[in-house]
PDB file of C-alpha atoms and ligand atoms in Angstrom:
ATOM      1  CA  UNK A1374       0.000   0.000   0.000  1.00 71.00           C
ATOM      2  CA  UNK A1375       0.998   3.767  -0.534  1.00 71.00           C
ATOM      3  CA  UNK A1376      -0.405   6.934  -1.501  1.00 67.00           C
ATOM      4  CA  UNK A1377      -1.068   5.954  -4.824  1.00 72.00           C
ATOM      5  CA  UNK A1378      -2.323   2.365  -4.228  1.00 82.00           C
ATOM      6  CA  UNK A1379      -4.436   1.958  -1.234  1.00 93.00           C
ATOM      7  CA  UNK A1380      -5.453  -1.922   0.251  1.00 95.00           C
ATOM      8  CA  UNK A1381      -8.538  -3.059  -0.610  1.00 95.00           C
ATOM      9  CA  UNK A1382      -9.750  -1.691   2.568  1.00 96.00           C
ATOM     10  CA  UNK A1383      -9.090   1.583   2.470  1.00 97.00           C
ATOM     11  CA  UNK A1384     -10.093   1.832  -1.436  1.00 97.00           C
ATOM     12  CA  UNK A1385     -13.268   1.198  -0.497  1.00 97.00           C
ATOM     13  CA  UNK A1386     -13.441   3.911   2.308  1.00 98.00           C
ATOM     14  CA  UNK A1387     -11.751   6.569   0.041  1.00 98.00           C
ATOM     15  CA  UNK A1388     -14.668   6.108  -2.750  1.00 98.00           C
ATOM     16  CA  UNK A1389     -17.258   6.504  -0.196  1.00 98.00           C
ATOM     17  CA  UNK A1390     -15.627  10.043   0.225  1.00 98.00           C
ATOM     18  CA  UNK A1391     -18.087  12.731  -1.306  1.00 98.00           C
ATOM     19  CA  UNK A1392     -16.564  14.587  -4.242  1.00 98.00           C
ATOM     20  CA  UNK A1393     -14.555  17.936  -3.120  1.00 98.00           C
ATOM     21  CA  UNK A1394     -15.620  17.229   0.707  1.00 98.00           C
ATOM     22  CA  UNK A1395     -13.041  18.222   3.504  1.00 98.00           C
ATOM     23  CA  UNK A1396     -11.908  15.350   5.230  1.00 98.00           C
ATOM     24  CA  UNK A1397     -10.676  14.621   8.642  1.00 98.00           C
ATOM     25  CA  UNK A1398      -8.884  11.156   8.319  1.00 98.00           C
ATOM     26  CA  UNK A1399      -8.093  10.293  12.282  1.00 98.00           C
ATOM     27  CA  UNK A1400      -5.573   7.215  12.968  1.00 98.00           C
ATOM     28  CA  UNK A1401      -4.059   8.357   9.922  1.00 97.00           C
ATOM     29  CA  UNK A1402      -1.094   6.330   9.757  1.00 92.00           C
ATOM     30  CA  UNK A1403       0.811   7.363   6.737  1.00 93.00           C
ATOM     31  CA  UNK A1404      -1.729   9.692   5.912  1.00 96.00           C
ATOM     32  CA  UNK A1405      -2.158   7.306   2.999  1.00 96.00           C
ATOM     33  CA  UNK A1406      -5.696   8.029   2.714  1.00 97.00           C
ATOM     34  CA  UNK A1407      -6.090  11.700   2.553  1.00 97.00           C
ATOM     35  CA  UNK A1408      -3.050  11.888   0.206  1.00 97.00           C
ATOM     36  CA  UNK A1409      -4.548   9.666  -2.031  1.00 97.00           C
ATOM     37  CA  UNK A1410      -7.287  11.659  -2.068  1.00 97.00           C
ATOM     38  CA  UNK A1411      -5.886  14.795  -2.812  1.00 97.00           C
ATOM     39  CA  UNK A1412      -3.362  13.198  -5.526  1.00 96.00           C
ATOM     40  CA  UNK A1413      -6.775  12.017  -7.214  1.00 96.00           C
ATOM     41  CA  UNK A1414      -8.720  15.636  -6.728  1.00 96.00           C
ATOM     42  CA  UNK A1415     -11.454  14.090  -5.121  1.00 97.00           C
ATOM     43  CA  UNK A1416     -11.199  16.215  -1.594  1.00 98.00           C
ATOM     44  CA  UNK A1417     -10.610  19.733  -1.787  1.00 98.00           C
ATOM     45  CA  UNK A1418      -8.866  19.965   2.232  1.00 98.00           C
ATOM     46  CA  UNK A1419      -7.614  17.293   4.333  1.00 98.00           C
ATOM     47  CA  UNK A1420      -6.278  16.847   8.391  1.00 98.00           C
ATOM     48  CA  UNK A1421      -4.769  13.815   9.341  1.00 98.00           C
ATOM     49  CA  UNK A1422      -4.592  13.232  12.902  1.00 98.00           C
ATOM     50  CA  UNK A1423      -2.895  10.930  14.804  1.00 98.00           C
ATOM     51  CA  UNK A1424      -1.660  10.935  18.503  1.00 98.00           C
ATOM     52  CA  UNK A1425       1.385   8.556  18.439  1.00 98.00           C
ATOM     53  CA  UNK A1426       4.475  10.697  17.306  1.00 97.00           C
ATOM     54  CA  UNK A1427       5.981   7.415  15.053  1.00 97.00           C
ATOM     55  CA  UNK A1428       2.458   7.540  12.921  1.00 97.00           C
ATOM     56  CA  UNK A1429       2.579  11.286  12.726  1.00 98.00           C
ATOM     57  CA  UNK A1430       5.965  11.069  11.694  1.00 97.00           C
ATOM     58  CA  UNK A1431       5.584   9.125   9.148  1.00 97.00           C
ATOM     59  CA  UNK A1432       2.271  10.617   7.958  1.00 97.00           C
ATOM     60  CA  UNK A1433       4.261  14.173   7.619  1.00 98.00           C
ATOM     61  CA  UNK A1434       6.757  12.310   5.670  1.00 96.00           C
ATOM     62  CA  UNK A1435       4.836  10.978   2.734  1.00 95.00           C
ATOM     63  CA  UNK A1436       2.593  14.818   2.816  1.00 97.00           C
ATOM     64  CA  UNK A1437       5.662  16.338   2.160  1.00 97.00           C
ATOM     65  CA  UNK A1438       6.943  13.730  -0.618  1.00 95.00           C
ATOM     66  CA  UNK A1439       4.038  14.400  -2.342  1.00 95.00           C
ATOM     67  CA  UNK A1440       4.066  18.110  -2.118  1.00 96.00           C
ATOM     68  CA  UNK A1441       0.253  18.166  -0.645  1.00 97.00           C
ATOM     69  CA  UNK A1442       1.543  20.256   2.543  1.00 97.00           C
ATOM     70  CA  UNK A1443      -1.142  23.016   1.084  1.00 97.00           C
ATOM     71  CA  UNK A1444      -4.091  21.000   1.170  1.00 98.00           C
ATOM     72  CA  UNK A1445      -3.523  18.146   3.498  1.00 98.00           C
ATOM     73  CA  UNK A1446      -2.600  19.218   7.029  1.00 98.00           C
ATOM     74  CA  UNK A1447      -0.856  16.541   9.518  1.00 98.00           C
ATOM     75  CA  UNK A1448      -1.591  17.568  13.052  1.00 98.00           C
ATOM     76  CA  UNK A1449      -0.378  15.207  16.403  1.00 98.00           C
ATOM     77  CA  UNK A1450      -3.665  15.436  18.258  1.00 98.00           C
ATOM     78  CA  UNK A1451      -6.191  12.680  20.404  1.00 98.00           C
ATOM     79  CA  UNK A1452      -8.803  12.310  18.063  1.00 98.00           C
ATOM     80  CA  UNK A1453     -11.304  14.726  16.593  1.00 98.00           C
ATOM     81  CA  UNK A1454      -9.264  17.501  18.770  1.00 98.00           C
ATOM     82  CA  UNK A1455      -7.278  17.245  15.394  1.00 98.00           C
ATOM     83  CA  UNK A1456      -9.763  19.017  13.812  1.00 97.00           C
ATOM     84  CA  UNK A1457     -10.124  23.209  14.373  1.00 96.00           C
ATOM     85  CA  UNK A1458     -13.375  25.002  13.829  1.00 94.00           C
ATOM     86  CA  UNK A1459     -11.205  26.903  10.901  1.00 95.00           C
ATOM     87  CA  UNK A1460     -11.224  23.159   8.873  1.00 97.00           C
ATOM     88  CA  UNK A1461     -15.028  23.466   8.028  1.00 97.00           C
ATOM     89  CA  UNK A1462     -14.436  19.500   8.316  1.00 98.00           C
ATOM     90  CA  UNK A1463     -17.886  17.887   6.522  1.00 98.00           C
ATOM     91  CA  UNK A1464     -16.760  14.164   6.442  1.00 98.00           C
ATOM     92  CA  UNK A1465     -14.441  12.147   9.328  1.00 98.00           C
ATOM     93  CA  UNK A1466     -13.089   9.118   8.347  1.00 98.00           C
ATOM     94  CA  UNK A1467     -11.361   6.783  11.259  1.00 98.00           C
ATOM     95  CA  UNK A1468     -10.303   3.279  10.137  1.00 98.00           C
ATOM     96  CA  UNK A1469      -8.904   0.148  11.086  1.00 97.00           C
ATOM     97  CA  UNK A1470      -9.576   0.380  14.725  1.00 98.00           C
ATOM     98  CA  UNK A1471     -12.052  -1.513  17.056  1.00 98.00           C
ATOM     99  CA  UNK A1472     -15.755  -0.329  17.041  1.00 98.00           C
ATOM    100  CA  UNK A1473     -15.189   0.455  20.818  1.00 98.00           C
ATOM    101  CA  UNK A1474     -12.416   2.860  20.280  1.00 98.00           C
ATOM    102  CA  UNK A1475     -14.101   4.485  17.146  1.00 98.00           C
ATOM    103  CA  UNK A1476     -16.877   5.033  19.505  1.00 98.00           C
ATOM    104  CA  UNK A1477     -15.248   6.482  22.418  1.00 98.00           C
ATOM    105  CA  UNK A1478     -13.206   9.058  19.786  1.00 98.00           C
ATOM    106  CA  UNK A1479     -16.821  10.155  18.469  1.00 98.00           C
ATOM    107  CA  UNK A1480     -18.270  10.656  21.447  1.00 98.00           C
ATOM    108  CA  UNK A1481     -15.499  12.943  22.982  1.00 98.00           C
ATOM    109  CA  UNK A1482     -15.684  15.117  19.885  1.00 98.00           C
ATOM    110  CA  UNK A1483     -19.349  14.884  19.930  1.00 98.00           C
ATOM    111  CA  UNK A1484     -19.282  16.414  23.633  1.00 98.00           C
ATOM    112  CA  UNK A1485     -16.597  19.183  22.835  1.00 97.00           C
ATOM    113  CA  UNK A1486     -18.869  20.339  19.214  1.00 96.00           C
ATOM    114  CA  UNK A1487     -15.681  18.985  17.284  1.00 97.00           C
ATOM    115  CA  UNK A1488     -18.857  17.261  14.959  1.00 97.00           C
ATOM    116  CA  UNK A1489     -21.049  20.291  14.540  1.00 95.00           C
ATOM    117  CA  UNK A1490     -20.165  20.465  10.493  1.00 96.00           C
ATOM    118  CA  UNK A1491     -19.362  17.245   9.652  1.00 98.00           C
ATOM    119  CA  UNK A1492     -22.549  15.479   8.207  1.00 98.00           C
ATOM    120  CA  UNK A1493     -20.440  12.310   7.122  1.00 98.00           C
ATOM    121  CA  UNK A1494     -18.549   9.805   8.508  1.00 98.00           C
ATOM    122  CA  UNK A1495     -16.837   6.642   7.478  1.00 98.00           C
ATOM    123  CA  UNK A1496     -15.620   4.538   9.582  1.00 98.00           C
ATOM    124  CA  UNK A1497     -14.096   1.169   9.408  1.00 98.00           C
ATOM    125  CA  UNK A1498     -13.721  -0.956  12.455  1.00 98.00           C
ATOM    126  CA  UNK A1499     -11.622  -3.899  12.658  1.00 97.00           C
ATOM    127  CA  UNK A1500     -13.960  -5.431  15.362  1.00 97.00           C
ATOM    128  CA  UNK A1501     -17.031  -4.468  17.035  1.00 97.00           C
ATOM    129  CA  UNK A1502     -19.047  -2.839  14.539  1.00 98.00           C
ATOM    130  CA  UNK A1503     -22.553  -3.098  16.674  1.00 98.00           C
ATOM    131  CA  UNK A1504     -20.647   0.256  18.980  1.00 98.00           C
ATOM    132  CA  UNK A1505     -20.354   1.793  16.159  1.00 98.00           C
ATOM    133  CA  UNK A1506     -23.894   1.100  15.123  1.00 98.00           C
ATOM    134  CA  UNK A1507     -25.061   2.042  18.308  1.00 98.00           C
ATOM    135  CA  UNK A1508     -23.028   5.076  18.860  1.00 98.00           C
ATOM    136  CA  UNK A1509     -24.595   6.327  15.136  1.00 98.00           C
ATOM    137  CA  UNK A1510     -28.097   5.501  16.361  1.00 98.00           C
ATOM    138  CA  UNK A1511     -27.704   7.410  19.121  1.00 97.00           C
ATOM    139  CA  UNK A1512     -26.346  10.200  17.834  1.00 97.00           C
ATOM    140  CA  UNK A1513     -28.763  10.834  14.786  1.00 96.00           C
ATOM    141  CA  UNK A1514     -26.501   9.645  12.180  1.00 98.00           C
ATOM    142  CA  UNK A1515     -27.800   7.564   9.707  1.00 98.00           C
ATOM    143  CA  UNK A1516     -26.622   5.039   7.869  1.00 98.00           C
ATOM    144  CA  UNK A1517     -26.616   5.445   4.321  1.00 98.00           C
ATOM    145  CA  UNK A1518     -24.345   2.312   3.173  1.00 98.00           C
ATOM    146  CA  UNK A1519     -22.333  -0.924   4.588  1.00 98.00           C
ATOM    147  CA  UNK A1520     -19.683  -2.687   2.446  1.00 98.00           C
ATOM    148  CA  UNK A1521     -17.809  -5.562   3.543  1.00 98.00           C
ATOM    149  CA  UNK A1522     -14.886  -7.496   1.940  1.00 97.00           C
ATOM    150  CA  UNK A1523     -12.094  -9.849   2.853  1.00 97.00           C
ATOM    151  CA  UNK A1524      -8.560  -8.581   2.073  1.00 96.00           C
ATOM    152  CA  UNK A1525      -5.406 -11.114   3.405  1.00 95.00           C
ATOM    153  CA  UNK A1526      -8.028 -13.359   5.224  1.00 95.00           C
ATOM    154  CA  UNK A1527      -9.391 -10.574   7.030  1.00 97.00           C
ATOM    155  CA  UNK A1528     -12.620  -9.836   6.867  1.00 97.00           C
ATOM    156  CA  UNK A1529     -13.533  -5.781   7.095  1.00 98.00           C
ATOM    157  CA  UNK A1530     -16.795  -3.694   7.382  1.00 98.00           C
ATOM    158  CA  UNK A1531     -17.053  -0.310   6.066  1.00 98.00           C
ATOM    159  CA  UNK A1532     -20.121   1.895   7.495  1.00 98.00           C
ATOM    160  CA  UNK A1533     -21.499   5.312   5.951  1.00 98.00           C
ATOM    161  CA  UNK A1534     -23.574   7.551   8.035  1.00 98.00           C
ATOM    162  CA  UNK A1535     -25.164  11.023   7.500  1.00 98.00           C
ATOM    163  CA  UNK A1536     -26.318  13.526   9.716  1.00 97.00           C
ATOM    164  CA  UNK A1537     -30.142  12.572   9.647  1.00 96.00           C
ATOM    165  CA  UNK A1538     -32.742  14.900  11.555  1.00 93.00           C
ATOM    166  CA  UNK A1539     -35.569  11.839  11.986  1.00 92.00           C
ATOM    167  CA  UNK A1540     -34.952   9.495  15.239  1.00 92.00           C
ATOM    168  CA  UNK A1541     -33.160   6.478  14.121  1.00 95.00           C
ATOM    169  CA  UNK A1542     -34.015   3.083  15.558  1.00 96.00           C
ATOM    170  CA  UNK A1543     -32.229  -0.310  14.802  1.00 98.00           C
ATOM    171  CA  UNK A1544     -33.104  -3.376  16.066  1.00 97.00           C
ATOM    172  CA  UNK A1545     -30.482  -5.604  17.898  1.00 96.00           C
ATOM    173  CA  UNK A1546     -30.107  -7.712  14.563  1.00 96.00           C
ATOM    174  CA  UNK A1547     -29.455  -4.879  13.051  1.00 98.00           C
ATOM    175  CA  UNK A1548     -26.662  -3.593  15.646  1.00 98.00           C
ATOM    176  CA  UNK A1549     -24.978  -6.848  14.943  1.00 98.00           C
ATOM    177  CA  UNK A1550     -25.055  -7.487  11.032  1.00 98.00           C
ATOM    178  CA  UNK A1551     -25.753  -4.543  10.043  1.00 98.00           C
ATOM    179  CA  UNK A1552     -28.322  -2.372   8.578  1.00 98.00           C
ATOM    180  CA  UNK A1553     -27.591  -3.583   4.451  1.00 98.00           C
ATOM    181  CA  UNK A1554     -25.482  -6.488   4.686  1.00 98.00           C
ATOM    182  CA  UNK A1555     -28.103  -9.183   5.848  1.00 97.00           C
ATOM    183  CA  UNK A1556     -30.316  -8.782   2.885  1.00 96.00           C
ATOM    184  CA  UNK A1557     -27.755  -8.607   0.430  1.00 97.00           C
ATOM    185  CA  UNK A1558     -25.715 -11.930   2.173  1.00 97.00           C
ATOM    186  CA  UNK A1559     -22.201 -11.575  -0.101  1.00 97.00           C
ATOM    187  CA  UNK A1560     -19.870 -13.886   0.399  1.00 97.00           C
ATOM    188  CA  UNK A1561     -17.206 -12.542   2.801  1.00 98.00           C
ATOM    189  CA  UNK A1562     -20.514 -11.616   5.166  1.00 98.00           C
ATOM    190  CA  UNK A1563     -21.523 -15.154   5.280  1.00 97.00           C
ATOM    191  CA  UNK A1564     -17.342 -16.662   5.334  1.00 97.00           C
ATOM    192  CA  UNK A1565     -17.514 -13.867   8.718  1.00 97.00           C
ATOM    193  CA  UNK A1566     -20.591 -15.060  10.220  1.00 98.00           C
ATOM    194  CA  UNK A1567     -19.665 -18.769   9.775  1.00 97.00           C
ATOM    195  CA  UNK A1568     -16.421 -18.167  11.547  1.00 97.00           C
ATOM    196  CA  UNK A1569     -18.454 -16.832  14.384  1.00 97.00           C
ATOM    197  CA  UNK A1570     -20.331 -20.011  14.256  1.00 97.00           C
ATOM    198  CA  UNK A1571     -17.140 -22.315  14.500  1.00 97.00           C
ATOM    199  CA  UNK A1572     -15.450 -20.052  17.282  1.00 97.00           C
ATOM    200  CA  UNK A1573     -18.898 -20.606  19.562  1.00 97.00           C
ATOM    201  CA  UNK A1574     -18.769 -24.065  18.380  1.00 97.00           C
ATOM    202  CA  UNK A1575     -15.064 -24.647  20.156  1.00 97.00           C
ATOM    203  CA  UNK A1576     -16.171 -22.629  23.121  1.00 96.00           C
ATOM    204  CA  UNK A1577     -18.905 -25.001  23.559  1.00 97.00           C
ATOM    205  CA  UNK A1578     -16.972 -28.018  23.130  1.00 96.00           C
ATOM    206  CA  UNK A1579     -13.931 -26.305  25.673  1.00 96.00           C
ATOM    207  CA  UNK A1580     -17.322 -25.858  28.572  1.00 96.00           C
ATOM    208  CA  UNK A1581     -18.313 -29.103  28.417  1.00 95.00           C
ATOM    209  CA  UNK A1582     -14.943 -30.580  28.753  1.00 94.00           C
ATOM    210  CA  UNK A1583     -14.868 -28.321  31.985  1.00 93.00           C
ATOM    211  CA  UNK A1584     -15.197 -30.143  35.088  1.00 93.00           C
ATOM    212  CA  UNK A1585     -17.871 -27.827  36.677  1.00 94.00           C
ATOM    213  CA  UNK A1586     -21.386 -27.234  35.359  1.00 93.00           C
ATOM    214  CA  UNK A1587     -21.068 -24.670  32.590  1.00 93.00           C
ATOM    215  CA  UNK A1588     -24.674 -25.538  30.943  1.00 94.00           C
ATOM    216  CA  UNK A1589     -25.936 -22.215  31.544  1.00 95.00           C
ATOM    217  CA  UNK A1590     -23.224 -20.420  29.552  1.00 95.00           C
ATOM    218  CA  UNK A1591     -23.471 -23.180  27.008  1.00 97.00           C
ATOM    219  CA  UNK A1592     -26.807 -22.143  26.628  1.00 97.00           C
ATOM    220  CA  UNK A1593     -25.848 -18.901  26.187  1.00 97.00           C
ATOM    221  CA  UNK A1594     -23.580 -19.507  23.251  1.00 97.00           C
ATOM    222  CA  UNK A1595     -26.429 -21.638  21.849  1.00 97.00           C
ATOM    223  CA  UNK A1596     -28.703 -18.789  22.097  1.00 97.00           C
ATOM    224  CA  UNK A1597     -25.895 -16.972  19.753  1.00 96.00           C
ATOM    225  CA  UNK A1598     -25.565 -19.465  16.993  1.00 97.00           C
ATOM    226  CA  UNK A1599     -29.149 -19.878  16.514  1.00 97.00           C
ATOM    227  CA  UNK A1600     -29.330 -15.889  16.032  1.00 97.00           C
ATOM    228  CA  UNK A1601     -26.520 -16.183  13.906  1.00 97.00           C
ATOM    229  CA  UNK A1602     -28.106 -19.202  11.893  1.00 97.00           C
ATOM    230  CA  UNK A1603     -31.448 -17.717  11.696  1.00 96.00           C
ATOM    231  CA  UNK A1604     -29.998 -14.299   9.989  1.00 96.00           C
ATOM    232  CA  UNK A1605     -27.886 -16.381   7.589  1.00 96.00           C
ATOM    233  CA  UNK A1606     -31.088 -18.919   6.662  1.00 91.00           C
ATOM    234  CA  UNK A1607     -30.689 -20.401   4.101  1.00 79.00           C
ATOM    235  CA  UNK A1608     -26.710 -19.179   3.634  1.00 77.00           C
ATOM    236  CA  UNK A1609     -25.560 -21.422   6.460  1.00 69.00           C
ATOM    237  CA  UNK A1610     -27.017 -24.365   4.676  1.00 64.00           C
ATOM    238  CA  UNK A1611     -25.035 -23.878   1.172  1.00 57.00           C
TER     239      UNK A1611
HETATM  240  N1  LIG B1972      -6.253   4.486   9.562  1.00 53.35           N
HETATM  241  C1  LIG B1972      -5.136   3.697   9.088  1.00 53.35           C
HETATM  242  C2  LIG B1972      -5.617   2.492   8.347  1.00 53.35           C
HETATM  243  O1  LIG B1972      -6.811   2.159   8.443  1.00 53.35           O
HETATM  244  O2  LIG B1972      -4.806   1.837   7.676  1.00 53.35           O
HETATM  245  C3  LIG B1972      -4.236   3.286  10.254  1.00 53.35           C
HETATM  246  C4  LIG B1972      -4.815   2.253  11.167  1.00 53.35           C
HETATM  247  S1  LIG B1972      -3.750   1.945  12.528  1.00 53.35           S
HETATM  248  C5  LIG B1972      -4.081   0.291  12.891  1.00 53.35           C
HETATM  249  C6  LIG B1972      -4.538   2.874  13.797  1.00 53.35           C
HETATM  250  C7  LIG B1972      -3.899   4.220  13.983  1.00 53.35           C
HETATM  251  O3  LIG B1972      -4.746   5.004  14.793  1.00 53.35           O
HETATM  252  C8  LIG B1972      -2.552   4.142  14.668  1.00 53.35           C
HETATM  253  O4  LIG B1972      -1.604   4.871  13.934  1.00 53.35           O
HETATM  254  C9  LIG B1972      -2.820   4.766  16.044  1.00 53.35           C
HETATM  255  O5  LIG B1972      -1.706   5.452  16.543  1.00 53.35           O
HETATM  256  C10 LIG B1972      -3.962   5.726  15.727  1.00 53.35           C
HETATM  257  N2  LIG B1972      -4.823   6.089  16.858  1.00 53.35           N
HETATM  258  C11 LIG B1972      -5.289   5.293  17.829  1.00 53.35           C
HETATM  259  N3  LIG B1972      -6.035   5.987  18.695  1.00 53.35           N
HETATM  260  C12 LIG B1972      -6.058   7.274  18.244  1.00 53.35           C
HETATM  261  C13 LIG B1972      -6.636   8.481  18.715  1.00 53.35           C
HETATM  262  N4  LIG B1972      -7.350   8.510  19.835  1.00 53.35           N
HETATM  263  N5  LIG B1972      -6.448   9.609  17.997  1.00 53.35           N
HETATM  264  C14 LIG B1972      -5.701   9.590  16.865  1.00 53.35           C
HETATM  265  N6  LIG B1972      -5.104   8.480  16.395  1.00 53.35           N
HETATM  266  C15 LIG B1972      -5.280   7.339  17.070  1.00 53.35           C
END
């Protein structure tokens, strides 16, 4: 990956970017993402944040190779306080984290305004994508599209949300799998889900190997593959 080839991943993040938006990438290792961007004239203004001083380094480094220092800004800063009321920042994009810390990072800018303009965000977690959900639902942000793909036998989810002035309500399925991804059932959402099936599947066989009486959280990891199986239907059968 560089600035002029992004993974898989991050490809699919970049072209969920609106056209000339101004973008707050945070995590921005490399600042691959916004420079990419800006090499392909697709953002008009970028900040990179990112709050470990190797990263930031590194993401000042390949800004500067690729003379964008004018239009993509690299500032070492805890998450949205990267962005400065100046920016006029309309989309945030924070990938490959968990869902839990994507949350957290939203809901401290969300406290100190740091989301007043921005009416998208794309975010990619690496794990726990029902916080994120959540955290969206709660927060009156929308969500407009899901994408998921597997890239080096990983398996990623990208969400896009809009500022959305209706109350949004998702149910718990919808938390989990997501708001598109059910009904459209491609193949790396299915290969994910049927993972999740075999992990629960060797923590039930570890319990009741266990020498005390673990029915009751067997049950409970029952409980979880027949949610699981239910959503998939007639997937988990193929
Ligand atoms: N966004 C890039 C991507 O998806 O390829 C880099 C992902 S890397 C695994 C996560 C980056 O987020 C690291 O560089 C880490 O230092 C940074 N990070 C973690 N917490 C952060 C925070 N609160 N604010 C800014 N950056 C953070």
């Amino acid at each position: 990956m560089n600035v002029e080839k992004l993974s898989k991943r991050l490809e699919l993040v970049a072209n969920a970017v609106p056209k000339d938006a101004r973008v707050a990438d945070i995590g921005s290792d490399h600042a691959y993402l916004p420079c990419y961007l800006a090499l392909n004239e697709q953002i008009t203004y970028a900040v990179a944040g990112e709050v470990v001083d190797g990263p930031f380094q590194s993401a000042c480094l390949h800004v500067k190779e690729q003379g964008l220092e004018e239009k993509v800004f690299v500032r070492l800063a805890d998450g949205l306080d990267a962005i400065e009321e100046l920016d006029k920042i309309d989309t945030v994009t924070i990938c490959g984290m968990g869902g839990d810390l994507i949350s957290k990072i939203l809901e401290r800018g969300y406290i100190k305004g740091q989301l007043k303009t921005v009416n998208t965000l794309i975010l990619q977690p690496n794990i726990g994508e029902q916080h994120v959900r959540k955290w969206l639902m709660a927060h009156q942000y929308k969500i407009i599209e899901e994408y998921i793909i597997e890239e080096n036998k990983k398996i990623y989810e990208v969400i896009v949300a809009t500022v959305s002035k209706d109350d949004i309500e998702y149910s718990l399925e919808q938390l989990q799998f997501g708001v598109f991804l059910p009904d459209r059932k491609e193949t790396a959402f299915v290969q994910k889900w049927m993972l999740e099936l075999d992990k629960y599947e060797s923590v039930i066989k570890q319990l009741k190997q266990a020498k005390t009486d673990e029915s009751e959280k067997i049950l409970l990891f029952r409980e979880k593959q027949r949610v699981i199986k239910e959503m998939l239907g007639n997937a988990h059968s193929k």
